[in-house]
XYZ file of N, CA, C and O in Angstrom:
776
model
N 94.387 112.818 153.041
C 94.555 112.907 154.492
C 94.241 111.571 155.163
O 94.904 111.177 156.109
N 93.224 110.889 154.662
C 92.868 109.589 155.225
C 93.971 108.571 154.966
O 94.308 107.774 155.835
N 94.560 108.622 153.786
C 95.685 107.719 153.500
C 96.856 107.992 154.436
O 97.510 107.069 154.912
N 97.132 109.257 154.712
C 98.229 109.590 155.616
C 97.978 109.033 157.011
O 98.904 108.613 157.697
N 96.714 108.984 157.428
C 96.381 108.406 158.732
C 96.632 106.899 158.755
O 96.806 106.320 159.820
N 96.670 106.284 157.582
C 96.917 104.836 157.478
C 98.396 104.486 157.502
O 98.752 103.308 157.602
N 99.259 105.463 157.400
C 100.702 105.197 157.322
C 101.247 104.721 158.667
O 100.804 105.167 159.721
N 102.219 103.819 158.595
C 102.867 103.362 159.816
C 103.941 104.377 160.234
O 104.097 105.427 159.610
N 104.702 104.055 161.259
C 105.705 104.991 161.789
C 106.814 105.295 160.794
O 107.465 106.318 160.877
N 107.027 104.402 159.834
C 108.045 104.631 158.807
C 107.454 105.355 157.595
O 108.133 105.557 156.595
N 106.173 105.717 157.662
C 105.543 106.435 156.558
C 105.087 105.544 155.421
O 104.850 106.018 154.323
N 104.949 104.236 155.666
C 104.508 103.315 154.624
C 103.016 103.034 154.761
O 102.515 102.844 155.865
N 102.352 103.008 153.628
C 100.946 102.625 153.578
C 100.900 101.253 152.915
O 101.407 101.084 151.809
N 100.297 100.286 153.586
C 100.245 98.936 153.042
C 99.021 98.767 152.161
O 97.907 99.133 152.536
N 99.246 98.244 150.970
C 98.170 97.969 150.023
C 98.212 96.483 149.682
O 99.264 95.848 149.748
N 97.059 95.956 149.333
C 96.937 94.524 149.050
C 96.304 94.332 147.690
O 95.445 95.102 147.277
N 96.735 93.286 147.030
C 96.185 92.967 145.726
C 96.309 91.498 145.437
O 96.592 90.696 146.334
N 96.124 91.173 144.194
C 96.204 89.781 143.782
C 97.567 89.180 144.107
O 97.691 88.018 144.450
N 98.588 90.019 144.037
C 99.958 89.541 144.255
C 100.449 89.773 145.677
O 101.650 89.843 145.912
N 99.542 89.921 146.621
C 99.925 90.055 148.028
C 100.096 91.483 148.481
O 99.552 92.418 147.913
N 100.908 91.644 149.521
C 101.094 92.935 150.173
C 102.205 93.745 149.503
O 103.220 93.214 149.112
N 101.962 95.044 149.395
C 102.973 95.979 148.902
C 102.894 97.228 149.759
O 101.978 97.394 150.546
N 103.844 98.117 149.587
C 103.752 99.396 150.280
C 103.621 100.509 149.263
O 104.084 100.409 148.128
N 102.968 101.542 149.689
C 102.731 102.710 148.859
C 103.437 103.871 149.540
O 103.162 104.154 150.704
N 104.364 104.527 148.872
C 105.048 105.653 149.516
C 104.061 106.761 149.852
O 103.229 107.124 149.032
N 104.114 107.269 151.059
C 103.183 108.311 151.475
C 103.367 109.582 150.645
O 102.445 110.366 150.479
N 104.545 109.775 150.081
C 104.781 110.963 149.257
C 103.853 110.996 148.044
O 103.491 112.055 147.568
N 103.481 109.833 147.544
C 102.590 109.769 146.393
C 101.141 110.004 146.777
O 100.309 110.233 145.926
N 100.816 109.912 148.051
C 99.420 109.889 148.460
C 98.658 111.169 148.102
O 97.454 111.130 147.906
N 99.338 112.304 147.968
C 98.629 113.541 147.624
C 98.113 113.526 146.188
O 97.231 114.288 145.836
N 98.666 112.654 145.350
C 98.206 112.543 143.970
C 97.009 111.604 143.819
O 96.399 111.557 142.757
N 96.701 110.875 144.868
C 95.703 109.823 144.771
C 94.291 110.320 145.065
O 94.097 111.290 145.783
N 93.322 109.635 144.489
C 91.892 109.857 144.712
C 91.414 111.248 144.325
O 90.448 111.746 144.858
N 92.075 111.858 143.359
C 91.607 113.159 142.868
C 90.366 113.001 141.997
O 89.541 113.890 141.916
N 90.249 111.859 141.313
C 89.083 111.565 140.470
C 88.460 110.253 140.933
O 88.388 109.297 140.184
N 88.017 110.219 142.164
C 87.524 108.968 142.742
C 86.038 108.766 142.476
O 85.270 109.716 142.374
N 85.691 107.493 142.356
C 84.290 107.080 142.372
C 84.041 106.544 143.770
O 84.805 105.710 144.260
N 82.970 106.990 144.402
C 82.691 106.563 145.770
C 81.328 105.885 145.817
O 80.337 106.412 145.310
N 81.318 104.697 146.418
C 80.090 103.923 146.568
C 79.862 103.658 148.057
O 80.819 103.440 148.803
N 78.609 103.669 148.475
C 78.273 103.262 149.833
C 77.445 101.986 149.761
O 76.724 101.757 148.790
N 77.572 101.171 150.804
C 76.847 99.889 150.882
C 77.074 99.060 149.607
O 76.142 98.547 149.009
N 78.316 98.952 149.200
C 78.689 98.239 147.978
C 78.579 96.731 148.206
O 79.239 96.168 149.077
N 77.744 96.071 147.421
C 77.502 94.635 147.580
C 78.648 93.812 147.002
O 79.089 94.058 145.881
N 79.113 92.843 147.792
C 80.143 91.903 147.345
C 79.726 90.501 147.759
O 78.886 90.320 148.651
N 80.340 89.499 147.121
C 80.095 88.109 147.477
C 81.403 87.335 147.433
O 82.149 87.437 146.466
N 81.639 86.564 148.486
C 82.766 85.630 148.512
C 82.205 84.305 148.022
O 81.334 83.719 148.649
N 82.669 83.846 146.881
C 82.105 82.655 146.239
C 82.732 81.351 146.697
O 82.556 80.331 146.060
N 83.457 81.357 147.807
C 84.089 80.121 148.258
C 83.578 79.646 149.605
O 83.972 78.606 150.086
N 82.703 80.402 150.241
C 82.216 80.035 151.575
C 80.718 80.270 151.670
O 80.081 80.741 150.739
N 80.166 79.950 152.822
C 78.779 80.262 153.114
C 77.796 79.307 152.482
O 78.160 78.296 151.890
N 76.518 79.648 152.634
C 75.456 78.831 152.073
C 75.578 78.793 150.553
O 75.765 79.820 149.914
N 75.504 77.618 149.991
C 75.659 77.425 148.541
C 76.997 77.958 148.025
O 77.106 78.340 146.863
N 77.988 78.034 148.911
C 79.312 78.485 148.493
C 79.453 79.983 148.348
O 80.445 80.473 147.838
N 78.443 80.752 148.796
C 78.487 82.208 148.633
C 78.247 82.893 149.980
O 77.294 82.576 150.678
N 79.123 83.812 150.332
C 78.925 84.647 151.511
C 78.751 86.088 151.034
O 79.669 86.665 150.463
N 77.553 86.675 151.234
C 77.345 88.059 150.802
C 77.854 89.054 151.842
O 78.027 88.709 153.009
N 78.066 90.273 151.401
C 78.458 91.344 152.301
C 78.221 92.696 151.670
O 77.951 92.786 150.470
N 78.295 93.731 152.488
C 78.142 95.113 152.008
C 79.269 95.948 152.601
O 79.349 96.107 153.814
N 80.097 96.476 151.733
C 81.185 97.352 152.164
C 80.582 98.730 152.433
O 79.879 99.285 151.588
N 80.872 99.298 153.599
C 80.270 100.584 153.962
C 80.646 101.684 152.974
O 79.781 102.402 152.482
N 81.931 101.828 152.703
C 82.385 102.844 151.741
C 83.484 102.225 150.877
O 84.447 101.659 151.399
N 83.317 102.351 149.573
C 84.323 101.886 148.619
C 84.655 103.061 147.705
O 83.785 103.571 147.008
N 85.899 103.518 147.753
C 86.358 104.613 146.894
C 87.359 104.040 145.906
O 88.308 103.354 146.303
N 87.150 104.300 144.639
C 88.015 103.755 143.593
C 88.726 104.893 142.880
O 88.096 105.839 142.407
N 90.048 104.796 142.809
C 90.868 105.738 142.054
C 91.270 105.022 140.759
O 92.225 104.249 140.742
N 90.540 105.267 139.662
C 90.823 104.528 138.422
C 92.161 104.898 137.789
O 92.748 104.087 137.077
N 92.646 106.105 138.056
C 93.926 106.531 137.476
C 95.118 105.794 138.065
O 96.177 105.727 137.450
N 94.968 105.269 139.284
C 96.080 104.606 139.964
C 95.762 103.164 140.342
O 96.507 102.565 141.113
N 94.644 102.627 139.831
C 94.250 101.240 140.142
C 94.285 100.982 141.639
O 94.893 100.021 142.121
N 93.636 101.857 142.383
C 93.653 101.769 143.835
C 92.242 101.911 144.387
O 91.476 102.767 143.934
N 91.900 101.063 145.350
C 90.600 101.129 146.030
C 90.825 101.333 147.521
O 91.704 100.713 148.107
N 90.002 102.184 148.109
C 89.988 102.364 149.549
C 88.694 101.723 150.050
O 87.609 102.089 149.610
N 88.842 100.748 150.931
C 87.705 100.005 151.476
C 87.558 100.412 152.936
O 88.487 100.228 153.720
N 86.404 100.974 153.292
C 86.200 101.447 154.658
C 85.044 100.685 155.302
O 83.917 100.728 154.816
N 85.346 99.996 156.384
C 84.315 99.365 157.209
C 84.105 100.308 158.384
O 85.001 100.507 159.208
N 82.934 100.917 158.447
C 82.632 101.942 159.435
C 81.815 101.346 160.571
O 80.713 100.868 160.363
N 82.364 101.374 161.770
C 81.674 100.853 162.943
C 81.315 102.011 163.854
O 82.172 102.748 164.303
N 80.043 102.144 164.105
C 79.553 103.240 164.939
C 78.767 102.625 166.087
O 77.546 102.570 166.070
N 79.501 102.051 167.040
C 78.855 101.459 168.195
C 78.584 99.971 168.060
O 78.071 99.348 168.974
N 78.899 99.367 166.937
C 78.764 97.915 166.803
C 80.157 97.338 166.601
O 81.138 98.068 166.546
N 80.229 96.031 166.472
C 81.538 95.419 166.250
C 81.492 94.555 165.007
O 80.429 94.305 164.446
N 82.653 94.103 164.584
C 82.734 93.238 163.414
C 81.953 91.955 163.687
O 82.012 91.403 164.779
N 81.245 91.475 162.689
C 80.466 90.257 162.870
C 80.549 89.380 161.624
O 80.756 89.866 160.514
N 80.403 88.088 161.838
C 80.313 87.149 160.727
C 81.492 87.143 159.771
O 81.308 86.937 158.583
N 82.691 87.395 160.251
C 83.862 87.411 159.377
C 83.711 88.369 158.205
O 84.195 88.112 157.111
N 83.012 89.467 158.427
C 82.732 90.375 157.316
C 83.995 90.937 156.670
O 84.056 91.054 155.446
N 85.016 91.259 157.449
C 86.237 91.810 156.859
C 86.946 90.759 156.002
O 87.470 91.078 154.937
N 86.937 89.525 156.448
C 87.507 88.441 155.652
C 86.749 88.305 154.333
O 87.353 88.137 153.265
N 85.432 88.389 154.395
C 84.600 88.307 153.186
C 84.955 89.420 152.217
O 85.084 89.187 151.011
N 85.136 90.641 152.711
C 85.434 91.773 151.836
C 86.776 91.591 151.131
O 86.894 91.833 149.932
N 87.774 91.159 151.889
C 89.105 90.970 151.305
C 89.045 89.921 150.194
O 89.506 90.149 149.072
N 88.444 88.778 150.497
C 88.377 87.697 149.511
C 87.524 88.071 148.306
O 87.896 87.807 147.161
N 86.376 88.703 148.562
C 85.471 89.051 147.463
C 86.100 90.057 146.505
O 85.971 89.925 145.282
N 86.792 91.046 147.028
C 87.406 92.053 146.163
C 88.560 91.463 145.360
O 88.731 91.794 144.187
N 89.325 90.579 145.968
C 90.399 89.921 145.214
C 89.812 89.056 144.097
O 90.366 88.996 142.999
N 88.671 88.402 144.361
C 88.015 87.597 143.335
C 87.493 88.470 142.190
O 87.590 88.104 141.022
N 86.959 89.640 142.544
C 86.452 90.552 141.515
C 87.553 91.037 140.578
O 87.297 91.363 139.426
N 88.763 91.115 141.090
C 89.868 91.698 140.329
C 90.802 90.661 139.721
O 91.958 90.965 139.435
N 90.319 89.459 139.488
C 91.184 88.424 138.903
C 91.759 88.856 137.561
O 92.882 88.528 137.223
N 90.975 89.592 136.795
C 91.440 90.031 135.474
C 92.215 91.346 135.542
O 92.724 91.809 134.540
N 92.281 91.947 136.714
C 93.010 93.208 136.884
C 94.035 93.035 137.991
O 93.860 93.534 139.097
N 95.096 92.353 137.672
C 96.104 92.048 138.691
C 96.786 93.305 139.235
O 97.392 93.272 140.298
N 96.679 94.424 138.520
C 97.313 95.662 138.986
C 96.493 96.376 140.069
O 96.979 97.306 140.709
N 95.235 95.965 140.298
C 94.376 96.623 141.288
C 94.909 96.382 142.694
O 95.290 95.274 143.057
N 94.941 97.460 143.492
C 95.435 97.407 144.860
C 94.365 97.957 145.794
O 93.551 98.788 145.391
N 94.392 97.506 147.058
C 93.383 97.906 148.033
C 94.026 98.404 149.314
O 95.000 97.826 149.798
N 93.453 99.468 149.862
C 93.771 99.924 151.207
C 92.521 99.633 152.022
O 91.434 100.128 151.698
N 92.662 98.814 153.066
C 91.530 98.431 153.899
C 91.577 99.214 155.211
O 92.597 99.210 155.910
N 90.449 99.869 155.543
C 90.377 100.704 156.745
C 89.212 100.231 157.616
O 88.089 100.103 157.138
N 89.496 99.994 158.882
C 88.485 99.643 159.871
C 88.323 100.867 160.756
O 89.170 101.166 161.588
N 87.248 101.606 160.549
C 87.006 102.879 161.236
C 85.986 102.646 162.334
O 84.881 102.172 162.061
N 86.348 102.970 163.579
C 85.443 102.684 164.684
C 85.438 103.807 165.702
O 86.493 104.285 166.102
N 84.258 104.192 166.118
C 84.108 105.240 167.115
C 84.627 104.779 168.475
O 85.106 105.582 169.268
N 84.557 103.468 168.752
C 84.996 102.933 170.044
C 86.407 102.369 170.018
O 86.843 101.746 170.982
N 87.106 102.548 168.911
C 88.500 102.118 168.750
C 88.695 100.611 168.894
O 89.732 100.156 169.356
N 87.693 99.807 168.464
C 87.914 98.370 168.407
C 88.712 98.075 167.139
O 88.920 98.960 166.309
N 89.151 96.841 166.989
C 90.012 96.504 165.864
C 89.424 95.389 165.023
O 88.614 94.591 165.489
N 89.851 95.337 163.792
C 89.424 94.298 162.860
C 90.163 92.996 163.159
O 91.279 93.000 163.664
N 89.528 91.899 162.783
C 90.160 90.586 162.945
C 91.175 90.307 161.836
O 91.930 89.349 161.912
N 91.210 91.144 160.816
C 92.073 90.907 159.658
C 93.270 91.840 159.671
O 93.149 93.042 159.875
N 94.447 91.281 159.393
C 95.674 92.081 159.394
C 95.719 93.080 158.245
O 96.445 94.067 158.307
N 94.944 92.846 157.196
C 94.955 93.769 156.054
C 94.366 95.132 156.418
O 94.666 96.135 155.775
N 93.511 95.168 157.429
C 92.818 96.408 157.785
C 93.662 97.276 158.712
O 94.215 96.793 159.698
N 93.719 98.573 158.386
C 94.318 99.568 159.270
C 93.207 100.003 160.221
O 92.112 100.356 159.780
N 93.464 99.948 161.508
C 92.466 100.314 162.513
C 92.575 101.795 162.830
O 93.618 102.253 163.301
N 91.507 102.532 162.579
C 91.476 103.971 162.861
C 90.269 104.296 163.727
O 89.217 103.674 163.592
N 90.416 105.293 164.574
C 89.285 105.789 165.357
C 88.737 107.041 164.679
O 89.390 107.625 163.807
N 87.565 107.446 165.073
C 86.997 108.681 164.532
C 87.898 109.866 164.824
O 87.980 110.810 164.044
N 88.598 109.823 165.946
C 89.525 110.911 166.282
C 90.605 111.069 165.212
O 91.061 112.178 164.954
N 91.012 109.953 164.583
C 92.022 110.021 163.527
C 91.542 110.810 162.322
O 92.343 111.416 161.613
N 90.251 110.792 162.051
C 89.766 111.498 160.861
C 89.181 112.863 161.169
O 89.197 113.743 160.331
N 88.677 113.061 162.373
C 88.125 114.367 162.722
C 89.224 115.427 162.692
O 88.982 116.588 162.389
N 90.459 115.019 162.971
C 91.590 115.952 162.949
C 91.794 116.610 161.586
O 92.461 117.625 161.478
N 91.228 116.027 160.527
C 91.408 116.571 159.184
C 90.568 117.811 158.925
O 90.740 118.473 157.914
N 89.656 118.122 159.815
C 88.744 119.243 159.584
C 89.499 120.542 159.306
O 89.093 121.335 158.462
N 90.621 120.736 159.965
C 91.380 121.982 159.805
C 92.004 122.122 158.419
O 92.415 123.210 158.036
N 92.076 121.039 157.643
C 92.654 121.104 156.298
C 91.695 121.705 155.274
O 92.104 122.044 154.182
N 90.421 121.801 155.627
C 89.417 122.247 154.662
C 88.894 123.622 155.021
O 88.756 123.952 156.198
N 88.565 124.424 154.008
C 87.954 125.723 154.297
C 86.621 125.519 155.023
O 85.871 124.593 154.727
N 86.362 126.391 155.987
C 85.134 126.281 156.772
C 83.909 126.349 155.867
O 83.873 127.105 154.896
N 82.932 125.521 156.202
C 81.636 125.439 155.513
C 81.698 124.800 154.127
O 80.745 124.888 153.370
N 82.815 124.158 153.766
C 82.807 123.320 152.569
C 82.125 122.014 152.946
O 81.928 121.709 154.129
N 81.764 121.218 151.963
C 81.099 119.944 152.252
C 81.960 119.053 153.141
O 81.479 118.459 154.105
N 83.243 118.938 152.811
C 84.146 118.086 153.597
C 84.237 118.576 155.039
O 84.179 117.783 155.983
N 84.365 119.890 155.224
C 84.454 120.461 156.564
C 83.183 120.173 157.352
O 83.234 119.775 158.519
N 82.010 120.341 156.724
C 80.729 120.104 157.408
C 80.555 118.636 157.794
O 80.047 118.327 158.867
N 80.978 117.717 156.926
C 80.876 116.291 157.248
C 81.741 115.964 158.461
O 81.300 115.300 159.399
N 82.975 116.447 158.454
C 83.873 116.174 159.575
C 83.408 116.865 160.851
O 83.514 116.301 161.944
N 82.848 118.043 160.719
C 82.309 118.753 161.880
C 81.145 117.960 162.479
O 81.036 117.825 163.696
N 80.307 117.416 161.628
C 79.177 116.606 162.087
C 79.665 115.344 162.799
O 79.156 114.979 163.861
N 80.674 114.682 162.221
C 81.236 113.494 162.871
C 81.804 113.838 164.244
O 81.603 113.113 165.215
N 82.508 114.960 164.307
C 83.110 115.374 165.569
C 82.032 115.615 166.623
O 82.156 115.170 167.768
N 80.958 116.282 166.246
C 79.860 116.542 167.185
C 79.188 115.247 167.609
O 78.844 115.074 168.777
N 79.005 114.316 166.666
C 78.401 113.025 167.001
C 79.263 112.260 167.993
O 78.767 111.730 168.981
N 80.556 112.185 167.717
C 81.455 111.430 168.587
C 81.477 112.052 169.979
O 81.315 111.357 170.985
N 81.665 113.347 170.056
C 81.711 114.007 171.357
C 80.372 113.926 172.068
O 80.310 113.752 173.278
N 79.288 114.033 171.307
C 77.952 113.951 171.898
C 77.667 112.580 172.465
O 77.111 112.438 173.555
N 78.062 111.543 171.768
C 77.839 110.179 172.246
C 78.618 109.943 173.535
O 78.084 109.398 174.496
N 79.876 110.351 173.565
C 80.673 110.151 174.772
C 80.057 110.888 175.958
O 79.967 110.351 177.060
N 79.589 112.119 175.747
C 78.972 112.901 176.805
C 77.675 112.244 177.268
O 77.426 112.107 178.466
N 76.846 111.811 176.314
C 75.578 111.158 176.653
C 75.801 109.856 177.399
O 75.068 109.537 178.335
N 76.804 109.072 176.976
C 77.088 107.802 177.655
C 77.532 108.039 179.094
O 77.127 107.316 180.001
N 78.369 109.042 179.303
C 78.802 109.356 180.675
C 77.616 109.790 181.536
O 77.488 109.373 182.681
N 76.741 110.619 180.986
C 75.566 111.089 181.724
C 74.642 109.919 182.050
O 74.164 109.798 183.183
N 74.395 109.045 181.077
C 73.522 107.901 181.298
C 74.089 106.978 182.379
O 73.364 106.525 183.267
N 75.388 106.719 182.341
C 76.010 105.872 183.363
C 75.867 106.515 184.734
O 75.526 105.839 185.712
N 76.086 107.809 184.823
C 75.970 108.512 186.091
C 74.540 108.437 186.631
O 74.322 108.168 187.813
N 73.553 108.640 185.762
C 72.153 108.565 186.188
C 71.789 107.157 186.662
O 71.099 106.992 187.668
N 72.258 106.144 185.946
C 71.979 104.761 186.344
C 72.623 104.440 187.687
O 72.000 103.805 188.543
N 73.856 104.885 187.872
C 74.532 104.651 189.149
C 73.785 105.342 190.283
O 73.557 104.754 191.347
N 73.384 106.597 190.052
C 72.651 107.341 191.084
C 71.327 106.659 191.412
O 70.947 106.518 192.573
N 70.593 106.223 190.396
C 69.307 105.574 190.603
C 69.494 104.255 191.353
O 68.738 103.943 192.270
N 70.514 103.502 190.975
C 70.798 102.244 191.683
C 71.105 102.489 193.146
O 70.644 101.746 194.024
N 71.872 103.536 193.426
C 72.195 103.872 194.818
C 70.950 104.262 195.595
O 70.795 103.892 196.759
N 70.039 104.996 194.976
C 68.781 105.385 195.628
C 67.974 104.144 195.976
O 67.432 104.017 197.076
N 67.893 103.204 195.034
C 67.137 101.974 195.292
C 67.724 101.196 196.460
O 67.007 100.743 197.352
N 69.037 101.024 196.458
C 69.698 100.274 197.531
C 69.515 100.988 198.863
O 69.192 100.365 199.883
N 69.675 102.314 198.884
C 69.531 103.083 200.123
C 68.103 103.052 200.667
O 67.881 103.244 201.856
N 67.126 102.815 199.810
C 65.723 102.752 200.247
C 65.259 101.313 200.481
O 64.069 101.047 200.568
N 66.193 100.383 200.528
C 65.861 99.022 200.897
C 65.441 98.107 199.758
O 65.020 96.980 199.998
N 65.515 98.552 198.522
C 65.170 97.670 197.406
C 66.350 96.748 197.131
O 67.476 97.197 196.993
N 66.067 95.489 197.076
C 67.119 94.496 196.912
C 66.812 93.659 195.676
O 65.816 92.935 195.639
N 67.652 93.751 194.672
C 67.420 93.010 193.428
C 67.422 91.510 193.675
O 66.671 90.770 193.049
N 68.236 91.033 194.623
C 68.268 89.592 194.901
C 66.909 89.102 195.381
O 66.479 88.005 195.046
N 66.216 89.926 196.170
C 64.880 89.531 196.632
C 63.922 89.390 195.455
O 63.087 88.484 195.437
N 64.038 90.258 194.501
C 63.144 90.168 193.339
C 63.366 88.848 192.600
O 62.425 88.152 192.265
N 64.625 88.486 192.381
C 64.909 87.255 191.640
C 64.514 86.013 192.441
O 64.088 85.022 191.877
N 64.633 86.085 193.783
C 64.282 84.924 194.603
C 62.776 84.822 194.843
O 62.206 83.733 194.811
N 62.125 85.976 195.095
C 60.726 85.976 195.517
C 59.754 86.521 194.471
O 58.544 86.444 194.684
N 60.278 87.161 193.421
C 59.382 87.806 192.462
C 58.843 89.114 192.957
O 57.895 89.668 192.414
N 59.427 89.639 194.041
C 58.981 90.897 194.621
C 60.170 91.577 195.262
O 61.096 90.922 195.734
N 60.130 92.928 195.339
C 61.205 93.638 196.022
C 60.865 93.840 197.499
O 61.657 94.358 198.246
N 59.673 93.433 197.927
C 59.276 93.548 199.320
C 59.727 92.313 200.089
O 59.767 91.208 199.557
N 60.063 92.493 201.392
C 60.458 91.349 202.220
C 59.340 90.410 202.363
O 58.490 89.997 202.626
């Protein structure tokens, strides 16, 4: 289901490897990742940049399908943004790791609750809404269903809390202004009193 969310309007999923970009027919996607190995916080190093020629990084989720020589790389952003060229580091480091396995292919996913985008063209940009929709594919109370249900509650809860917090701050600011408190006076005089 996650691979299907990565497909473009023509139904193509772009994969990257030692030999550049290729497409993966979406029709094959149901056969993929049936026997996956999944790692979280997977350590990688780009050996061509950074201090002493090495830039370290940690991939949030790395799923490997050994039967099809395919890896799914997920950079999960939950309220933060990409920093330090991390996506570039992941792409380069994984290609370096697979020098002896030219058949290895990668699907790169930039998953963000705020729908920001990756700086790298290899990454498919997805929002949490793109994956929460998969909940209906799983029987209720299975592990997959519970994980997606939890994500859905987190996403909706954060949006609700952020709206409430903004409203409270706006209301409080209006109360201060209506009662004669002037922030400019504080910065000029060190006091809110005239």
